[in-house]
PDB file of C-alpha atoms and ligand atoms in Angstrom:
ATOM      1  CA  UNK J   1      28.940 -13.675  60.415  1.00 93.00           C
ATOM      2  CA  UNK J   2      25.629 -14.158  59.180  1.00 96.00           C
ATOM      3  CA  UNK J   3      22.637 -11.934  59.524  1.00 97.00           C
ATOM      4  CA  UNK J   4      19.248 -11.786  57.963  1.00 98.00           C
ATOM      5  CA  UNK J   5      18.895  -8.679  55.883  1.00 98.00           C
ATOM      6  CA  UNK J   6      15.376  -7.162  55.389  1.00 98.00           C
ATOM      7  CA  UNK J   7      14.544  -4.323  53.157  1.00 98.00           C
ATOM      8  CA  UNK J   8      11.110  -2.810  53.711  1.00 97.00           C
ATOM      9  CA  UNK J   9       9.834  -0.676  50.982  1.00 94.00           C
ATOM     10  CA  UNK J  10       6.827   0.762  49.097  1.00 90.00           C
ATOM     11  CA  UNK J  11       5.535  -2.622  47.785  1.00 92.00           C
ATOM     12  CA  UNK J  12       7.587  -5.168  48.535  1.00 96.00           C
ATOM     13  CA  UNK J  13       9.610  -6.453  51.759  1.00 98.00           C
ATOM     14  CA  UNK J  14      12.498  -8.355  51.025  1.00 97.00           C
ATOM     15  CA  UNK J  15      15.009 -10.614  53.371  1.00 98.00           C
ATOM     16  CA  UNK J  16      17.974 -12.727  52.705  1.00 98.00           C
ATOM     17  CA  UNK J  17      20.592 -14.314  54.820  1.00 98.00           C
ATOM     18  CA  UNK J  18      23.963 -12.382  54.553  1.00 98.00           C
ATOM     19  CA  UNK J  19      27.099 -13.033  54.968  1.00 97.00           C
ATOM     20  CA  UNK J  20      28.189 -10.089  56.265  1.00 97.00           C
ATOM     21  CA  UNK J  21      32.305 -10.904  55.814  1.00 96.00           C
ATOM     22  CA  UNK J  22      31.588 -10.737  51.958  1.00 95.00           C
ATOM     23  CA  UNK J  23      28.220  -9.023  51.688  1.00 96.00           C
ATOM     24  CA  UNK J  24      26.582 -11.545  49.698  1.00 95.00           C
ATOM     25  CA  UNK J  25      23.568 -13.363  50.079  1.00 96.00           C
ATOM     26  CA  UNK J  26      23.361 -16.938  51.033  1.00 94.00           C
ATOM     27  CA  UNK J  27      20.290 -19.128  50.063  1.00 86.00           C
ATOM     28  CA  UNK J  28      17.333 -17.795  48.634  1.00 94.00           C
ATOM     29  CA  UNK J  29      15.968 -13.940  48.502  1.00 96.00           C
ATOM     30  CA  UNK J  30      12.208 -14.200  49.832  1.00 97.00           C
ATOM     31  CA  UNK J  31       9.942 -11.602  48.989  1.00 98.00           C
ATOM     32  CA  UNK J  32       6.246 -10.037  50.646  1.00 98.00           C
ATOM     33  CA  UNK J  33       4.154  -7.709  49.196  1.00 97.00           C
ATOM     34  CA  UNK J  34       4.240  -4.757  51.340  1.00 97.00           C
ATOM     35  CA  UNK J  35       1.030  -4.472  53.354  1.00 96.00           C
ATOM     36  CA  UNK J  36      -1.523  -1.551  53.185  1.00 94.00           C
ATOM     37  CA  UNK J  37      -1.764   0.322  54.727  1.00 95.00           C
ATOM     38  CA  UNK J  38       1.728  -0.080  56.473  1.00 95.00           C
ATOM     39  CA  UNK J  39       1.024   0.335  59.908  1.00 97.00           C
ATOM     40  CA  UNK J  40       3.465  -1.014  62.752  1.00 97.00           C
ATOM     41  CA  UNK J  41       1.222  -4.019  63.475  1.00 97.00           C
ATOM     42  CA  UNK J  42       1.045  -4.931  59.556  1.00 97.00           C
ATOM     43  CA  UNK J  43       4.302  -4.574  59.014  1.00 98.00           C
ATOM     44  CA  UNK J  44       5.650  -6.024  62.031  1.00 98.00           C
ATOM     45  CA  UNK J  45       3.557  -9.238  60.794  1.00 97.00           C
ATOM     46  CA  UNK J  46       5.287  -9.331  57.156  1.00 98.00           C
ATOM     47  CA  UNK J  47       8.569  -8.979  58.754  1.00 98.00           C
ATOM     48  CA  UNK J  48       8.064 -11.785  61.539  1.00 98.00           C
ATOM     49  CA  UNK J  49       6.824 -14.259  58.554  1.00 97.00           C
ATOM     50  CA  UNK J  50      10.064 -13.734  56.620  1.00 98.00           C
ATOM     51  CA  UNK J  51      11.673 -14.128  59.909  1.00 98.00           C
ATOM     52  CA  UNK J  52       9.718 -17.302  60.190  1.00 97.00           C
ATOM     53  CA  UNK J  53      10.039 -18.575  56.502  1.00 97.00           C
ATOM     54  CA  UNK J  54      14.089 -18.125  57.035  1.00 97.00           C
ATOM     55  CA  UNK J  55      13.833 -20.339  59.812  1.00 97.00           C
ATOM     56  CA  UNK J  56      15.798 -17.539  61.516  1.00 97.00           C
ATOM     57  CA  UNK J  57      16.851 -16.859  65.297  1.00 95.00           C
ATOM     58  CA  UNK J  58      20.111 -14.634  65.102  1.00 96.00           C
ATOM     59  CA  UNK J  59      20.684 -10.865  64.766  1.00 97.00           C
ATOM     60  CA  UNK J  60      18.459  -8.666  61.884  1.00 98.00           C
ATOM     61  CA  UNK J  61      19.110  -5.568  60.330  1.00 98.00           C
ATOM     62  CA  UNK J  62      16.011  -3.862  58.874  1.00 98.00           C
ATOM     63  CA  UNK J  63      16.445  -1.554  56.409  1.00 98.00           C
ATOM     64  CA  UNK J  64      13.274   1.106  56.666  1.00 98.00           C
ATOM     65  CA  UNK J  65      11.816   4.006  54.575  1.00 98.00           C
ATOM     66  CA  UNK J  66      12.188   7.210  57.194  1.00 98.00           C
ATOM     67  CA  UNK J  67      14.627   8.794  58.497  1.00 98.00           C
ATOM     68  CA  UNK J  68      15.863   7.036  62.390  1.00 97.00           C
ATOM     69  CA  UNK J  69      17.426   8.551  65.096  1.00 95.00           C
ATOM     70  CA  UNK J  70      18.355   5.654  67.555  1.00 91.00           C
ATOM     71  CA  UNK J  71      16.114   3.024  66.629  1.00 91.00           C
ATOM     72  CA  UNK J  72      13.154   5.257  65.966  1.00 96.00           C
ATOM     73  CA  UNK J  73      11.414   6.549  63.199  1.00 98.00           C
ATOM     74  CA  UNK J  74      11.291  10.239  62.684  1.00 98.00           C
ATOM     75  CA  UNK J  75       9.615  10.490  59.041  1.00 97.00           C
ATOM     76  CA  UNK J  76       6.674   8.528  57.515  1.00 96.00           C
ATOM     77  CA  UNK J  77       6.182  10.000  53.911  1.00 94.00           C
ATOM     78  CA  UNK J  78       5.505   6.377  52.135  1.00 92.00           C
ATOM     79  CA  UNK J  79       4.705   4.574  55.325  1.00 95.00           C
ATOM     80  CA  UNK J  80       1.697   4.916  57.753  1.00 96.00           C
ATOM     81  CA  UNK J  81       2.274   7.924  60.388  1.00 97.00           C
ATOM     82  CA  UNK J  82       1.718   5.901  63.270  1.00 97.00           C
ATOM     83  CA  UNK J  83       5.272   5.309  62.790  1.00 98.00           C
ATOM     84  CA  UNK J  84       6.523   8.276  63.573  1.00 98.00           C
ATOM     85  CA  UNK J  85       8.218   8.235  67.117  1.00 98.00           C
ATOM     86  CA  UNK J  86       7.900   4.533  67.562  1.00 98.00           C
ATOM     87  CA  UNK J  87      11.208   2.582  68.466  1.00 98.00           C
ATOM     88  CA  UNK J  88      10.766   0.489  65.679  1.00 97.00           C
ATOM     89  CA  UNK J  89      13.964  -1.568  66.907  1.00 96.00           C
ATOM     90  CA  UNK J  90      12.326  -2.376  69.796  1.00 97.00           C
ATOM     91  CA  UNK J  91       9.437  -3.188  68.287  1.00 98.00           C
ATOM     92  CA  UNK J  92      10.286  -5.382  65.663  1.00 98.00           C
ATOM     93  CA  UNK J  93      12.378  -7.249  68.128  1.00 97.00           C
ATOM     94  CA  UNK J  94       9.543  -8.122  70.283  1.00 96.00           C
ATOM     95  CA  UNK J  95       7.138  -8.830  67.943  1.00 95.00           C
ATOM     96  CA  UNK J  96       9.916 -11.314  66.121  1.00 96.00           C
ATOM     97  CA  UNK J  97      12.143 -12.185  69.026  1.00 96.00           C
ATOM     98  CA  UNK J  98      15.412 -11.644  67.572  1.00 97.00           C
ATOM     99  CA  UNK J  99      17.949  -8.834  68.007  1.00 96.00           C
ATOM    100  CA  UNK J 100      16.859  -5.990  65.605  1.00 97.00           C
ATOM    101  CA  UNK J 101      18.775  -3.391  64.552  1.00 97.00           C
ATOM    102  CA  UNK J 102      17.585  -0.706  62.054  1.00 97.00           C
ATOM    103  CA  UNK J 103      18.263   2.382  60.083  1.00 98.00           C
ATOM    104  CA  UNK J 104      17.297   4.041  57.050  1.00 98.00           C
ATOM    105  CA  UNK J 105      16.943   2.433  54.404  1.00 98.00           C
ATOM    106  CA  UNK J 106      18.733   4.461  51.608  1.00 98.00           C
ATOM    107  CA  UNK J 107      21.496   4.731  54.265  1.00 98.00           C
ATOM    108  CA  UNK J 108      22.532   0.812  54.435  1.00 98.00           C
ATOM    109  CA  UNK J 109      22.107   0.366  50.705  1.00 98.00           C
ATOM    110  CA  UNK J 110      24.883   3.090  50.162  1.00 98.00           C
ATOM    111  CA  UNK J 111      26.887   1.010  53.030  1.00 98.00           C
ATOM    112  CA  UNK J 112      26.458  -2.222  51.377  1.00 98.00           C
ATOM    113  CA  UNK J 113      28.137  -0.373  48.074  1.00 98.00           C
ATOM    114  CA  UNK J 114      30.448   1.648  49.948  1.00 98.00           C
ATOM    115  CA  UNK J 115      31.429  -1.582  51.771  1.00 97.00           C
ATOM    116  CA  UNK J 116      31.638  -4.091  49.042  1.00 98.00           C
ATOM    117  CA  UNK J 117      30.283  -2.191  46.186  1.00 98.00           C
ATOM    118  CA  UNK J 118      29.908   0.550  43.156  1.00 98.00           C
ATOM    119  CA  UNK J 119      31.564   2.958  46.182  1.00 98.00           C
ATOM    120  CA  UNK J 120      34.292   0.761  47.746  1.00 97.00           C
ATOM    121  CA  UNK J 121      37.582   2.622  48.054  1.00 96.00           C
ATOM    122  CA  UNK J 122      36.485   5.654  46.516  1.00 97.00           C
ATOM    123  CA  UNK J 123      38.155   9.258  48.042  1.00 97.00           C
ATOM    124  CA  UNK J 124      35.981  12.477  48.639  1.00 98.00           C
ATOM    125  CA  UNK J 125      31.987  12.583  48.056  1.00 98.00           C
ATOM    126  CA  UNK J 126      29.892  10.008  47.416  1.00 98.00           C
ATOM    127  CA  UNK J 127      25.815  10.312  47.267  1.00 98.00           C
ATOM    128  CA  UNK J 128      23.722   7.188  46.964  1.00 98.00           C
ATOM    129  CA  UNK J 129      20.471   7.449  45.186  1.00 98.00           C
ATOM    130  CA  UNK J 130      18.137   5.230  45.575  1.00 97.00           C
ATOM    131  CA  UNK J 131      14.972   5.041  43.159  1.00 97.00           C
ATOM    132  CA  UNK J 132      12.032   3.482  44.171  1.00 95.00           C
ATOM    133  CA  UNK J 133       8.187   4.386  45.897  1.00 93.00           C
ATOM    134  CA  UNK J 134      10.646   7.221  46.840  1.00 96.00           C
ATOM    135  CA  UNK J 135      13.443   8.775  46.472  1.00 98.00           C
ATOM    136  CA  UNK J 136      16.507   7.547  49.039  1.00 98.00           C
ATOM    137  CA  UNK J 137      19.695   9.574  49.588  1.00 98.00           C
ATOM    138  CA  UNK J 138      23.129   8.438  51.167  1.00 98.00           C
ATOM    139  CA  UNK J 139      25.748  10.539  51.710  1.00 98.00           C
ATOM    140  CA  UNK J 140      29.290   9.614  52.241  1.00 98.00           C
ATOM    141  CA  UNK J 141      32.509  11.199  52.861  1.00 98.00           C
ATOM    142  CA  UNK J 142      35.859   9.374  52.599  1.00 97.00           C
ATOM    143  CA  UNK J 143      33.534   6.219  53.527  1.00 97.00           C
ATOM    144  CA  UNK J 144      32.071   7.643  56.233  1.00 97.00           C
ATOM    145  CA  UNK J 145      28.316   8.563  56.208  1.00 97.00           C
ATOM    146  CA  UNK J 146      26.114  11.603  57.409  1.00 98.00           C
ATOM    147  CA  UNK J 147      22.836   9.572  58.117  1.00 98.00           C
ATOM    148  CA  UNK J 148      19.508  10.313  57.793  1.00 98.00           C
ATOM    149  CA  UNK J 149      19.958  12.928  54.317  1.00 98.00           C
ATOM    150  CA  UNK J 150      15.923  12.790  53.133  1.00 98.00           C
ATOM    151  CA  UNK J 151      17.478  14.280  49.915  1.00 98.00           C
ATOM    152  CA  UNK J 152      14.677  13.150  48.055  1.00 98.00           C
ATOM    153  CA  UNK J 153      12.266  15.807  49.828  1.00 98.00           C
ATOM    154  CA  UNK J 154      14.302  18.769  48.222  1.00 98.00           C
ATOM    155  CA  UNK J 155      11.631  21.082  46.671  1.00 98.00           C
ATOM    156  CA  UNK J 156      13.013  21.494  43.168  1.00 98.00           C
ATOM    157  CA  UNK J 157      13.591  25.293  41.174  1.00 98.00           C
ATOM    158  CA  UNK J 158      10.022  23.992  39.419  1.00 98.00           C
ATOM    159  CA  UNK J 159       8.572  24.107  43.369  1.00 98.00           C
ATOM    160  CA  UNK J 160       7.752  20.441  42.978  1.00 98.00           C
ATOM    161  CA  UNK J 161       9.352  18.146  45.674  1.00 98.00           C
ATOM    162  CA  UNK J 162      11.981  15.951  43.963  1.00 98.00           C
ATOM    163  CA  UNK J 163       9.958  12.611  44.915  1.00 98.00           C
ATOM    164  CA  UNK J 164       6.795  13.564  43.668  1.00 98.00           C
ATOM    165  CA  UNK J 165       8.592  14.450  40.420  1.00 98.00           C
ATOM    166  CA  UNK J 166      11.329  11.749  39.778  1.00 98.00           C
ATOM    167  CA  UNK J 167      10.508   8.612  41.518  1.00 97.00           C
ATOM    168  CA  UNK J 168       9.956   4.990  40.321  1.00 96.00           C
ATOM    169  CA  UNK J 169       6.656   5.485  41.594  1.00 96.00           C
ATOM    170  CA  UNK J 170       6.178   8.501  39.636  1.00 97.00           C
ATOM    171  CA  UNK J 171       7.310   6.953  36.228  1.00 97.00           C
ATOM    172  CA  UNK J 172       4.913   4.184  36.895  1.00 97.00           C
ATOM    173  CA  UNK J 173       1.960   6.521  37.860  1.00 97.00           C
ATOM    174  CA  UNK J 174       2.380   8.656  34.767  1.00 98.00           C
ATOM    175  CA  UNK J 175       3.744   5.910  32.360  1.00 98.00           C
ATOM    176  CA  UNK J 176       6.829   8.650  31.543  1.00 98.00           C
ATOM    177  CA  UNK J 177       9.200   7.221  28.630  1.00 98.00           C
ATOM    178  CA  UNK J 178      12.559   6.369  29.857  1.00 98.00           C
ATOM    179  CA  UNK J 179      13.903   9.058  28.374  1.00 97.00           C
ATOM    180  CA  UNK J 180      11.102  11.829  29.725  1.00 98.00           C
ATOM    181  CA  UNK J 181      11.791  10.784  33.212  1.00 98.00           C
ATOM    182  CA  UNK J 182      15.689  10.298  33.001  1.00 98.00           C
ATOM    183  CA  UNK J 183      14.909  13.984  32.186  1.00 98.00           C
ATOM    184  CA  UNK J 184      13.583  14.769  35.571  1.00 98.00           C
ATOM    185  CA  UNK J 185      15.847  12.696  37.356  1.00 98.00           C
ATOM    186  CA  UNK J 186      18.505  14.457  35.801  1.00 98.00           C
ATOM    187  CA  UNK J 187      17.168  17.985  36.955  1.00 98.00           C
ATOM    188  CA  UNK J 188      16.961  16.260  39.908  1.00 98.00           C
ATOM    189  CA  UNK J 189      20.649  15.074  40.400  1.00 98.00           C
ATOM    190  CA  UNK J 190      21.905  18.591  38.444  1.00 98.00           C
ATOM    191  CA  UNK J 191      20.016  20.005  41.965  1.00 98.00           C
ATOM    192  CA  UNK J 192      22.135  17.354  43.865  1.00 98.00           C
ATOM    193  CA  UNK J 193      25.649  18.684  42.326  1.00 98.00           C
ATOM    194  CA  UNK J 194      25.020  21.657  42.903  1.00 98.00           C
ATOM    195  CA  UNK J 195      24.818  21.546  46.700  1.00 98.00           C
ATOM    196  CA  UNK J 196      26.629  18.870  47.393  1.00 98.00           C
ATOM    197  CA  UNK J 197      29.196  18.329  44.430  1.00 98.00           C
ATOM    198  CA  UNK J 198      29.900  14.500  44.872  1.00 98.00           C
ATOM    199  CA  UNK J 199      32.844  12.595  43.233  1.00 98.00           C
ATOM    200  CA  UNK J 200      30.840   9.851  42.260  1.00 98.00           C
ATOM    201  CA  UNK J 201      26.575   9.348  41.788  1.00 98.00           C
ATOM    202  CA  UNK J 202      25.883   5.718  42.663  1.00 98.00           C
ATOM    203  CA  UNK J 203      21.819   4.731  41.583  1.00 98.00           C
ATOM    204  CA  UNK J 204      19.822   1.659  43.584  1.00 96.00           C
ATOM    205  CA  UNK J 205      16.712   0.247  43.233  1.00 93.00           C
ATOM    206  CA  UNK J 206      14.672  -1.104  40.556  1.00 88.00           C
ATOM    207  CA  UNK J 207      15.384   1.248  38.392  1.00 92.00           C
ATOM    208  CA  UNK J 208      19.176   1.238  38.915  1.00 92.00           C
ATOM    209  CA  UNK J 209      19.163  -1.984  36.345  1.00 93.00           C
ATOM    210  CA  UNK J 210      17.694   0.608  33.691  1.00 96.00           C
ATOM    211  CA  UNK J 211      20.653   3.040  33.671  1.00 97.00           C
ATOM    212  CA  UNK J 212      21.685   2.151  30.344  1.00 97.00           C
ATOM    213  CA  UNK J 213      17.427   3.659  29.024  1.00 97.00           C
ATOM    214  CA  UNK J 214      18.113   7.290  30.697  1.00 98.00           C
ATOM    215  CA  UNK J 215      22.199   7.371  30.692  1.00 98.00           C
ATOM    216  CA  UNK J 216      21.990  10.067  27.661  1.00 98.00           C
ATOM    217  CA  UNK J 217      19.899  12.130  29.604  1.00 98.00           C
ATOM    218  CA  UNK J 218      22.083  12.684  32.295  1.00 98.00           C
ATOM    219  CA  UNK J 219      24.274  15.565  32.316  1.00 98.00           C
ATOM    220  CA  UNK J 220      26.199  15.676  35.999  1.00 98.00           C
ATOM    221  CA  UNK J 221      29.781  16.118  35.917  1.00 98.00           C
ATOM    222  CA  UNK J 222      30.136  13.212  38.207  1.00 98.00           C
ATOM    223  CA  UNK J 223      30.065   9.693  37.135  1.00 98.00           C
ATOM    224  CA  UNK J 224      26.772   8.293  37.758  1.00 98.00           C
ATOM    225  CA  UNK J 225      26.764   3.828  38.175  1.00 98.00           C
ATOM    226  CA  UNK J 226      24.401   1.754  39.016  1.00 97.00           C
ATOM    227  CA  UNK J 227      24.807   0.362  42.112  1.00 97.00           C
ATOM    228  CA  UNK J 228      26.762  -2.798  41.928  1.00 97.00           C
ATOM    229  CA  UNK J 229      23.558  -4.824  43.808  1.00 96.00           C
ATOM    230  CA  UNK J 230      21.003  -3.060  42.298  1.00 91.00           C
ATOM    231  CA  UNK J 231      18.091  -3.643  44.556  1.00 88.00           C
ATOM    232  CA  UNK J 232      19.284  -6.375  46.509  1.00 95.00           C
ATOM    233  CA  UNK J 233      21.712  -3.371  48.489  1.00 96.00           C
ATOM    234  CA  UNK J 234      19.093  -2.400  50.788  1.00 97.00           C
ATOM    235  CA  UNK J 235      19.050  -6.249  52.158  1.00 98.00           C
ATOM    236  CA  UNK J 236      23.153  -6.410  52.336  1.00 98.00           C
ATOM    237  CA  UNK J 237      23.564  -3.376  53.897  1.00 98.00           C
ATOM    238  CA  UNK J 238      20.973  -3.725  56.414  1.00 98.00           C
ATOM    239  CA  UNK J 239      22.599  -7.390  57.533  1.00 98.00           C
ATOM    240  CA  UNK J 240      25.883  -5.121  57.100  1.00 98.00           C
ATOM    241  CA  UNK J 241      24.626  -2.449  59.273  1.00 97.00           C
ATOM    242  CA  UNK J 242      23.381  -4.933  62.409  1.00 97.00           C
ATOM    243  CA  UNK J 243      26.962  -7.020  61.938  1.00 96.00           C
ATOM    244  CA  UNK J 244      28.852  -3.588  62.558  1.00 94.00           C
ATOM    245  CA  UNK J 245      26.310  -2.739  65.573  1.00 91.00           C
ATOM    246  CA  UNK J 246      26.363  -6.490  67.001  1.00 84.00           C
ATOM    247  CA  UNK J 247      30.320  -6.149  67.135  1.00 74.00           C
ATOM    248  CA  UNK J 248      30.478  -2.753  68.631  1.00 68.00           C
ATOM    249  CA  UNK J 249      28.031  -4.355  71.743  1.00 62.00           C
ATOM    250  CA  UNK J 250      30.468  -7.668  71.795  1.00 49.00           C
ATOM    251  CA  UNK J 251      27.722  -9.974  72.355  1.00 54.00           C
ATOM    252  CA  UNK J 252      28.771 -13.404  70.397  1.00 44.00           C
ATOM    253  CA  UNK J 253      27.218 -14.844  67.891  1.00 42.00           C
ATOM    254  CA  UNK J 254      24.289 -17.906  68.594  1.00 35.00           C
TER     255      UNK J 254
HETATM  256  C1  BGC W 301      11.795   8.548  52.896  1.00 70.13           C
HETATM  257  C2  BGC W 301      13.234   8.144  53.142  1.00 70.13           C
HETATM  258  C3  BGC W 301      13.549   6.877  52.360  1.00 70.13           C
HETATM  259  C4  BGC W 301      13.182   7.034  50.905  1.00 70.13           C
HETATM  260  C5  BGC W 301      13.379   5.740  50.124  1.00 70.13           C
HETATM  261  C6  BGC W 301      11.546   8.656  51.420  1.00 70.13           C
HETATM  262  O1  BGC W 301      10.215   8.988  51.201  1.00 70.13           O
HETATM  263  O2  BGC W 301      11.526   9.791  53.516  1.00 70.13           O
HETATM  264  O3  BGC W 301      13.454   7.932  54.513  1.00 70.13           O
HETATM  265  O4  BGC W 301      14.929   6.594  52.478  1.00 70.13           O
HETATM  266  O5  BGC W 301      11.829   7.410  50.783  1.00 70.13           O
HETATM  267  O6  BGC W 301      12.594   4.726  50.625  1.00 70.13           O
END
């Protein structure tokens, strides 16, 4: 089946046609900045030109920055707070007038490599870290996932909130070495395995490609991999995530 995929993040929103039977992308990966500020109606206009620019009509899965409890938002820390307690599903749908299905963004890259990916087939506990604007947590058990984590908005044992300390958009704000910030986002994951105590650490976003600069700085017992589709598992997993919901309400494919 194919789906469009859309990942909307802190400064870019991404879409690609999936096929979700494989998880891989087919044609081109088309990419908007994100707007500012990232209100419903500016967003909803980025995401209905990538609609447009696909020449796309079928099924979408979004994947979006805050946590969502049945199609609506719940959270807005990187996004604008009109957001919070829209029905974003609905929303996007109408404004785009395609079936929309979305959840959390963190949450369907971790499906996409739990599915296909850096997690596929792997027993016990595995947490999904993604690394961008901010920080995005997955949690999965035997494959299955609690949604919705916000792990990256644990105040740390320095009383700093783990996003404000260790994201991409941190390292980029305070030009941190490799090596400086691999130090944070180490504390930060040493935080993570001590609570949670996962068999496996899988890292997305940009800075998942970048493992190899802060690898020596990491000192979890668990194995810690970059995701196997880097950034582009926020777009599978979201196409991933509306296949699995399109099934379950057996409406057929256009
Ligand atoms: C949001 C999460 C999101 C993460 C990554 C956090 O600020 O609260 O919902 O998954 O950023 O985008």
């Amino acid at each position: 089946m194919n789906i469009l995929g859309i990942d909307v993040g802190g400064t870019g929103i991404k879409g690609a046609v999936i096929d979700t039977a494989i998880g891989e992308l087919i044609g081109e990966r088309l990419r908007l900045e994100s707007p500012r500020p990232a209100t419903p109606e500016s967003v909803g206009v980025t995401i209905q030109s990538l609609v447009e620019q696909h020449r796309w009509s079928g099924p979408v899965g979004i994947g979006f920055p805050a946590a969502i409890q049945r199609g609506i938002a719940r959270t807005a820390a990187n996004i604008d707070s009109s957001f919070i307690g829209l029905p974003v599903a609905d929303y996007f749908a109408k404004q785009t007038g395609c079936p929309v299905y979305v959840a959390n963004d963190a949450d369907v890259a971790g499906l996409a490599e739990i599915r296909f990916g850096a997690g596929k087939d792997v027993a016990g506990v595995v947490l999904v870290v993604t690394i961008g604007t901010g920080l995005g947590t997955a949690l999965f058990s035997d494959g299955h996932l609690l949604p919705n984590t916000e792990l990256g908005h644990i105040v740390l044992d320095n009383g700093l909130e783990a996003e404000r300390y260790a994201s991409e958009a941190v390292r980029d704000a305070q030009q941190l070495k490799w090596k400086d910030w691999g130090d944070r986002f180490n504390h930060y994951l040493v935080a993570m395995e001590k609570l949670f105590w996962p068999d496996l650490i899988v890292l997305g976003g940009g800075a998942s490609k970048k493992l190899h600069k802060f690898a020596s700085r990491i000192t979890v017992q668990a194995p810690v991999v970059p995701a196997r589709f880097l950034n582009q598992a926020g777009m599978i997993g979201a196409a991933l995530f509306a296949g699995e919901k399109w099934g379950a309400t057996g409406q057929n494919l256009p």
